[in-house]
XYZ file of C-alpha atoms in Angstrom:
372
model
C 0.075 0.087 0.047
C 2.586 2.555 0.808
C 4.402 1.729 -2.508
C 1.137 2.368 -4.397
C 0.173 5.627 -2.387
C 3.456 7.168 -3.217
C 3.688 6.172 -6.862
C 0.182 7.442 -6.883
C 1.078 10.808 -5.777
C 4.214 10.944 -8.053
C 2.073 10.174 -11.306
C -0.624 12.384 -10.353
C 1.618 15.470 -9.490
C 3.722 14.689 -12.819
C 0.568 14.733 -14.744
C -1.156 17.519 -13.243
C 1.706 19.874 -14.021
C 2.357 18.505 -17.621
C -1.116 19.085 -18.304
C -1.885 22.711 -16.437
C 1.338 24.100 -16.754
C 3.359 23.362 -19.565
C 0.992 21.780 -22.308
C -2.295 23.727 -21.896
C -1.659 26.047 -24.756
C -1.429 22.920 -27.161
C -4.082 21.166 -25.884
C -6.093 24.526 -26.242
C -4.761 24.746 -29.936
C -5.775 21.072 -30.318
C -9.183 21.394 -28.893
C -9.683 24.882 -31.179
C -8.312 23.089 -34.227
C -10.652 20.026 -33.878
C -13.643 21.456 -33.048
C -13.290 24.432 -35.557
C -13.438 26.718 -32.771
C -16.811 25.835 -31.657
C -15.470 24.842 -27.977
C -12.949 26.371 -25.766
C -10.487 24.246 -23.827
C -10.670 25.067 -19.749
C -7.197 24.286 -18.328
C -8.455 23.396 -15.055
C -11.128 21.095 -16.248
C -9.045 19.238 -18.798
C -5.814 18.781 -16.284
C -8.710 16.872 -13.956
C -10.277 15.201 -16.417
C -6.796 13.714 -18.044
C -5.293 13.081 -14.560
C -8.689 10.813 -13.262
C -8.774 9.110 -16.922
C -5.199 8.020 -16.752
C -5.455 6.900 -13.127
C -8.377 4.823 -13.810
C -6.657 3.522 -16.562
C -3.730 2.682 -14.361
C -5.807 0.820 -12.086
C -7.277 -1.172 -14.943
C -3.506 -2.263 -16.113
C -2.785 -3.347 -12.198
C -5.896 -5.404 -11.839
C -5.200 -7.483 -15.180
C -1.325 -7.449 -14.731
C -1.116 -8.006 -10.933
C 2.263 -6.208 -10.928
C 3.537 -5.434 -7.423
C 6.392 -4.740 -5.344
C 9.151 -3.502 -7.042
C 7.694 -3.815 -10.371
C 4.176 -2.123 -9.301
C 5.029 1.470 -11.098
C 5.374 -0.425 -14.760
C 1.289 -0.495 -14.624
C 1.691 3.463 -15.278
C 3.521 2.886 -18.269
C 0.297 2.824 -20.644
C -0.960 5.569 -18.967
C 2.646 7.453 -19.478
C 2.192 6.484 -23.130
C -1.299 7.961 -23.633
C -0.333 11.213 -22.017
C 3.053 11.602 -24.390
C 0.519 10.602 -27.458
C -1.975 13.423 -26.436
C 0.582 15.944 -26.340
C 2.450 14.884 -29.333
C 0.941 17.329 -31.417
C 2.127 19.208 -34.543
C 0.874 21.676 -36.909
C 0.644 20.646 -40.367
C 1.093 23.136 -43.583
C -2.553 23.209 -44.230
C -3.767 24.659 -40.922
C -4.500 21.357 -39.287
C -2.952 19.062 -36.514
C -1.171 15.604 -36.654
C 0.787 13.362 -34.433
C 4.093 12.162 -34.925
C 3.936 9.183 -32.728
C 1.962 6.413 -34.848
C -0.299 4.017 -33.926
C 1.645 1.151 -35.077
C 4.743 2.445 -33.215
C 2.384 2.757 -29.962
C 1.455 -1.179 -30.566
C 4.983 -2.227 -31.068
C 5.873 -0.196 -27.731
C 3.057 -1.810 -25.823
C 4.180 -5.048 -26.751
C 7.618 -4.649 -25.759
C 6.196 -3.457 -22.358
C 3.922 -6.395 -22.210
C 6.902 -8.748 -22.303
C 8.530 -6.710 -20.019
C 5.573 -6.948 -17.449
C 5.235 -10.671 -18.126
C 8.993 -11.275 -17.091
C 8.234 -8.985 -14.218
C 5.452 -11.064 -12.700
C 7.825 -13.989 -12.641
C 10.688 -11.978 -10.961
C 8.430 -10.377 -8.323
C 8.072 -14.000 -6.794
C 11.463 -14.021 -5.887
C 11.671 -10.505 -4.414
C 12.600 -10.847 -0.707
C 11.725 -7.162 0.188
C 8.777 -8.562 2.809
C 8.063 -4.946 4.415
C 8.294 -2.097 1.703
C 8.577 1.201 3.211
C 9.505 4.699 1.998
C 13.157 3.992 2.142
C 13.121 0.592 0.947
C 14.803 -1.198 -2.184
C 11.516 -1.724 -3.600
C 10.570 1.747 -3.167
C 13.294 3.085 -4.880
C 13.211 0.990 -7.819
C 9.544 1.996 -8.434
C 10.608 5.887 -8.220
C 13.383 5.095 -10.443
C 11.116 3.355 -13.231
C 8.731 6.384 -13.131
C 11.152 8.548 -13.571
C 12.484 6.829 -16.483
C 8.517 6.697 -17.744
C 8.734 10.467 -17.518
C 11.375 10.951 -19.657
C 9.550 8.602 -22.560
C 6.465 10.650 -22.198
C 8.692 14.071 -22.470
C 10.610 12.581 -25.500
C 7.080 11.326 -27.431
C 5.468 14.435 -26.670
C 5.818 18.011 -28.366
C 8.211 19.926 -26.398
C 9.793 22.554 -28.981
C 10.060 25.543 -26.746
C 9.367 27.759 -29.840
C 6.052 26.315 -30.822
C 4.713 26.806 -26.926
C 5.622 30.236 -27.139
C 3.797 30.492 -30.284
C 0.760 29.144 -28.592
C 1.068 30.843 -25.697
C 1.142 34.203 -27.722
C -1.947 33.169 -29.831
C -4.085 32.176 -26.874
C -3.346 35.274 -25.101
C -4.107 37.155 -28.227
C -7.387 35.556 -28.643
C -8.345 36.347 -25.014
C -7.246 40.073 -25.150
C -4.104 39.377 -23.119
C -1.659 41.701 -24.910
C 0.912 41.734 -22.046
C 0.580 37.999 -21.588
C 1.213 37.373 -25.456
C 4.471 39.616 -25.311
C 5.840 37.575 -22.118
C 5.490 34.383 -24.055
C 9.417 33.509 -24.449
C 10.456 37.113 -24.102
C 13.834 35.885 -21.883
C 14.607 33.236 -25.025
C 16.892 33.650 -27.738
C 15.103 31.413 -29.888
C 12.228 32.499 -32.185
C 10.717 31.858 -35.495
C 8.991 33.786 -37.977
C 5.049 33.131 -36.854
C 6.124 34.246 -33.523
C 7.740 37.322 -34.497
C 4.338 38.145 -36.332
C 2.555 37.463 -33.218
C 4.506 39.893 -31.270
C 4.475 42.521 -33.530
C 0.848 42.305 -33.562
C 0.493 42.701 -29.476
C 3.200 45.724 -29.874
C 1.255 47.343 -32.622
C -1.915 47.298 -30.158
C 0.231 48.780 -27.743
C 1.502 51.530 -29.823
C 5.180 50.382 -28.891
C 6.365 48.736 -32.360
C 9.001 51.549 -32.580
C 9.781 51.390 -29.022
C 10.230 47.608 -28.003
C 10.165 45.454 -31.031
C 13.944 44.659 -31.051
C 13.884 44.370 -27.481
C 12.833 40.316 -28.577
C 14.527 37.965 -30.769
C 13.822 39.077 -34.104
C 14.194 36.579 -37.279
C 13.239 36.393 -40.612
C 12.275 39.204 -43.085
C 9.581 41.613 -43.791
C 7.829 38.953 -45.846
C 7.017 37.036 -42.817
C 5.650 39.971 -40.930
C 1.989 39.615 -41.903
C -0.229 36.543 -42.892
C -0.460 37.939 -46.457
C 1.308 35.299 -48.554
C 2.518 31.806 -48.379
C 5.907 32.405 -46.654
C 4.090 32.126 -43.179
C 2.549 28.885 -41.331
C -1.057 29.336 -40.730
C -1.952 30.836 -37.246
C -3.732 27.839 -35.517
C -5.703 29.827 -32.577
C -5.686 33.255 -33.345
C -7.653 34.164 -36.193
C -6.040 35.971 -39.265
C -8.996 38.223 -40.012
C -8.521 39.987 -36.321
C -5.007 41.222 -37.622
C -6.701 42.335 -40.961
C -9.440 43.875 -38.976
C -6.975 45.779 -36.709
C -4.881 47.235 -39.830
C -7.842 48.262 -41.634
C -8.302 46.170 -45.024
C -8.302 42.417 -46.150
C -5.932 41.638 -48.980
C -7.842 40.699 -52.005
C -5.083 38.254 -53.126
C -1.916 36.750 -51.927
C 0.864 39.297 -51.896
C 4.035 40.830 -50.032
C 3.129 42.355 -46.416
C 5.061 45.598 -47.667
C 3.179 45.681 -50.796
C -0.063 45.224 -48.638
C 0.900 47.691 -46.349
C 1.532 50.351 -49.266
C -1.900 49.630 -50.879
C -3.485 50.346 -47.301
C -1.460 53.396 -46.783
C -3.673 54.844 -49.698
C -6.963 54.364 -47.795
C -8.399 57.021 -45.747
C -10.308 54.542 -43.338
C -7.754 53.162 -41.741
C -5.459 53.988 -38.680
C -2.394 55.515 -40.616
C -0.058 55.238 -37.615
C -0.291 51.573 -37.270
C 0.211 50.816 -40.865
C 3.134 53.231 -40.793
C 4.830 51.521 -37.829
C 4.410 48.484 -39.633
C 5.714 49.436 -42.909
C 9.109 51.037 -41.192
C 9.369 48.209 -38.814
C 9.515 46.162 -42.002
C 12.244 48.133 -43.447
C 14.112 47.977 -40.134
C 13.832 44.250 -39.968
C 15.293 44.182 -43.543
C 18.188 46.309 -42.502
C 16.938 48.787 -45.509
C 18.007 51.985 -43.383
C 17.649 54.076 -46.933
C 13.954 53.171 -47.625
C 13.146 53.571 -43.651
C 14.315 57.436 -43.722
C 12.615 58.168 -46.576
C 9.331 56.480 -45.348
C 10.022 57.840 -41.609
C 10.493 61.435 -42.964
C 6.886 61.364 -44.600
C 5.041 60.572 -40.994
C 7.226 61.872 -38.258
C 9.166 64.890 -37.304
C 12.869 63.598 -36.933
C 13.729 65.019 -33.572
C 13.831 63.419 -30.172
C 10.156 62.752 -29.926
C 10.793 59.797 -32.527
C 10.487 55.901 -30.887
C 13.488 54.588 -28.995
C 14.357 52.003 -32.327
C 13.601 54.825 -35.014
C 16.040 57.042 -33.247
C 18.551 54.114 -32.895
C 17.993 53.561 -36.520
C 18.677 57.463 -37.441
C 21.663 57.517 -35.450
C 23.363 54.288 -37.336
C 22.184 55.759 -40.713
C 23.758 59.529 -40.011
C 27.071 57.705 -38.872
C 27.073 55.056 -42.260
C 25.928 57.504 -44.797
C 28.307 60.096 -46.110
C 25.467 62.062 -47.857
C 22.140 61.272 -45.827
C 19.066 62.818 -46.828
C 18.326 63.376 -43.133
C 20.236 63.825 -40.099
C 19.791 63.447 -36.715
C 22.015 63.971 -33.387
C 21.443 63.573 -29.875
C 24.388 64.004 -27.288
C 23.493 61.061 -25.303
C 22.568 58.466 -28.312
C 25.777 59.627 -30.265
C 27.880 59.064 -27.341
C 26.131 55.520 -26.681
C 26.820 54.713 -30.364
C 30.212 55.728 -30.205
C 30.960 53.366 -27.224
C 29.386 50.373 -29.199
C 31.741 51.139 -32.189
C 34.465 51.121 -29.698
C 33.716 48.108 -27.869
C 32.902 46.422 -31.216
C 36.708 47.022 -32.034
C 38.038 46.000 -28.798
C 37.301 42.372 -30.060
C 38.767 41.102 -33.074
C 37.255 37.703 -32.884
C 34.071 38.009 -33.975
C 32.167 34.899 -31.871
C 33.993 36.748 -28.650
C 32.566 40.159 -30.063
C 29.172 39.026 -30.579
C 28.978 37.651 -27.193
C 30.041 40.754 -25.718
C 27.778 43.020 -27.731
C 25.041 40.760 -26.971
C 25.734 40.920 -23.175
C 25.954 45.058 -23.516
C 23.485 45.860 -26.353
C 21.217 43.272 -27.356
C 17.579 45.015 -27.425
C 18.743 47.715 -29.433
C 18.660 48.207 -33.280
C 22.320 48.600 -33.553
C 22.759 44.834 -32.104
C 20.201 43.702 -34.376
C 21.682 45.388 -37.632
C 25.212 44.386 -37.009
C 24.747 40.615 -35.618
C 21.383 39.305 -36.385
């Protein structure tokens, strides 16, 4: 009974944390896709139902196999396998989902487990640990087997960090939680193009594109900042119509995001600032500072009231071009950029240089321009 109670507690805690904390966004996406958006996943109800069902399944397995003593925890394996398969969800190119762990492979794994279980039923008859307790050999063998099964569950499931950041950002945007969307993976140096697109949408809704975009890891190009073409994977939770509604127009056909933004710019019924900031951010992501400066002069007064990244780009442009079409100087920022250049020159080795510059200047457009 001691072994059973301890193993049950460990399994319930693992399953609850796995489903409630780590995989809740993925499960919300799966339910949304499978129900075509008609139902909404509740993380508390989902965690309770999944944990109870898996515990019930484990009890059935124990009743059938009669594994006890040092091998009792093997009765949790089918439940662990189901948990891994339940969270082994990956997007397909057409906007649906699929499972990377096939049914045939699961059958083969269960046959192997059945063989191990049969041998274990014979070995447990030789187990001389007559009074198992919390410190006994049988207890620690069971706990080690449980840990091994947890590792198998994690190996089967989708544990891709960037994909989880994407799902968290999409779910938060769907719920109107802009700050929550921006917190998803903020401290990570991993990203992909859809995640950058989602962050730009959240920042645009806070009117902070020019102020905070490069405080996050940015990858890709201007071709992936909006879902107007086929270069960006389909969003799974957050509807693209919400993006178009926010910007002010639905594209009539597939086109490059920058072309779409220039077309929308001509409409009088849209929020010009949102479109302008998206366009300017696209130029900055492409490191096209010449077109950035030309576009900036049409919409902003080039002075200290500019958003932070726009000022950084203007300082960079002023220092790089011998005949700039516009000039911007700020005593503090000019000094900071001179320090940036001196630090670069201090480390001739490129890898060491990038590491030092990241420590000091990650979050600035200067770092992005030279090192990303």
